[in-house]
């Protein structure tokens, strides 16, 4: 998994989602815009983060391991039981 470039600054954070409130769009393949990075922060439980291109990568995220969303790269998330998380966006 790549790192968010140091020159990028946080500009927006989603509400905290739970396994019961995750928007359907996040469960399907989706991507950020050109120049927009994301940081998936799990506050409770475990979340499966699947990077779908250029090669498929599966990562289990928890309160000790966050996920990095690269610009324009298709990905999905899947709750592994009870979970809470938010996404912080950078550009």
GROMACS .gro file of C-alpha atoms in nm:
model
   91
    1UNK     CA    1   0.000   0.000   0.000
    2UNK     CA    2   0.132   0.344  -0.091
    3UNK     CA    3   0.170   0.642   0.140
    4UNK     CA    4  -0.012   0.974   0.112
    5UNK     CA    5   0.239   1.226  -0.026
    6UNK     CA    6   0.372   1.463   0.240
    7UNK     CA    7   0.267   1.769   0.040
    8UNK     CA    8  -0.101   1.664   0.053
    9UNK     CA    9  -0.321   1.829   0.315
   10UNK     CA   10  -0.640   1.698   0.477
   11UNK     CA   11  -0.947   1.886   0.358
   12UNK     CA   12  -1.251   1.675   0.450
   13UNK     CA   13  -1.354   1.388   0.676
   14UNK     CA   14  -1.663   1.170   0.643
   15UNK     CA   15  -1.893   1.096   0.933
   16UNK     CA   16  -1.810   0.778   1.123
   17UNK     CA   17  -1.975   0.479   0.953
   18UNK     CA   18  -2.070   0.150   1.117
   19UNK     CA   19  -2.150  -0.185   0.960
   20UNK     CA   20  -2.516  -0.070   0.970
   21UNK     CA   21  -2.461   0.277   0.818
   22UNK     CA   22  -2.199   0.224   0.545
   23UNK     CA   23  -2.332   0.384   0.224
   24UNK     CA   24  -2.398   0.121  -0.043
   25UNK     CA   25  -2.164   0.304  -0.280
   26UNK     CA   26  -1.866   0.223  -0.058
   27UNK     CA   27  -1.947  -0.148  -0.071
   28UNK     CA   28  -1.928  -0.144  -0.454
   29UNK     CA   29  -1.625  -0.065  -0.669
   30UNK     CA   30  -1.563   0.311  -0.658
   31UNK     CA   31  -1.275   0.558  -0.682
   32UNK     CA   32  -1.168   0.906  -0.584
   33UNK     CA   33  -1.106   1.189  -0.828
   34UNK     CA   34  -0.771   1.276  -0.982
   35UNK     CA   35  -0.548   1.424  -0.712
   36UNK     CA   36  -0.765   1.305  -0.421
   37UNK     CA   37  -0.615   1.061  -0.170
   38UNK     CA   38  -0.800   0.896   0.117
   39UNK     CA   39  -0.708   0.753   0.454
   40UNK     CA   40  -0.943   0.487   0.595
   41UNK     CA   41  -0.931   0.500   0.975
   42UNK     CA   42  -1.095   0.214   1.167
   43UNK     CA   43  -1.189   0.304   1.522
   44UNK     CA   44  -1.346  -0.029   1.618
   45UNK     CA   45  -1.354  -0.378   1.468
   46UNK     CA   46  -1.208  -0.491   1.135
   47UNK     CA   47  -1.269  -0.370   0.779
   48UNK     CA   48  -1.160  -0.550   0.464
   49UNK     CA   49  -1.017  -0.302   0.211
   50UNK     CA   50  -0.982  -0.435  -0.145
   51UNK     CA   51  -0.771  -0.246  -0.397
   52UNK     CA   52  -0.892  -0.362  -0.740
   53UNK     CA   53  -0.625  -0.223  -0.974
   54UNK     CA   54  -0.370  -0.241  -1.119
   55UNK     CA   55  -0.356  -0.572  -0.927
   56UNK     CA   56  -0.599  -0.698  -0.666
   57UNK     CA   57  -0.482  -0.646  -0.307
   58UNK     CA   58  -0.680  -0.734   0.007
   59UNK     CA   59  -0.598  -0.567   0.339
   60UNK     CA   60  -0.754  -0.610   0.681
   61UNK     CA   61  -0.772  -0.276   0.857
   62UNK     CA   62  -0.822  -0.220   1.230
   63UNK     CA   63  -0.743   0.046   1.489
   64UNK     CA   64  -0.371  -0.028   1.444
   65UNK     CA   65  -0.363  -0.030   1.063
   66UNK     CA   66  -0.517   0.231   0.833
   67UNK     CA   67  -0.573   0.208   0.458
   68UNK     CA   68  -0.453   0.448   0.189
   69UNK     CA   69  -0.675   0.520  -0.110
   70UNK     CA   70  -0.484   0.627  -0.419
   71UNK     CA   71  -0.643   0.874  -0.663
   72UNK     CA   72  -0.860   0.715  -0.935
   73UNK     CA   73  -0.790   0.357  -0.819
   74UNK     CA   74  -1.097   0.132  -0.793
   75UNK     CA   75  -1.154  -0.015  -0.447
   76UNK     CA   76  -1.419  -0.153  -0.211
   77UNK     CA   77  -1.463  -0.201   0.162
   78UNK     CA   78  -1.639  -0.481   0.348
   79UNK     CA   79  -1.717  -0.491   0.721
   80UNK     CA   80  -1.593  -0.801   0.900
   81UNK     CA   81  -1.862  -0.795   1.170
   82UNK     CA   82  -1.921  -0.491   1.387
   83UNK     CA   83  -1.701  -0.203   1.270
   84UNK     CA   84  -1.676   0.175   1.283
   85UNK     CA   85  -1.456   0.384   1.057
   86UNK     CA   86  -1.423   0.713   0.875
   87UNK     CA   87  -1.237   0.836   0.569
   88UNK     CA   88  -1.015   1.144   0.567
   89UNK     CA   89  -0.952   1.302   0.226
   90UNK     CA   90  -0.631   1.472   0.115
   91UNK     CA   91  -0.518   1.670  -0.189
   0.00000   0.00000   0.00000
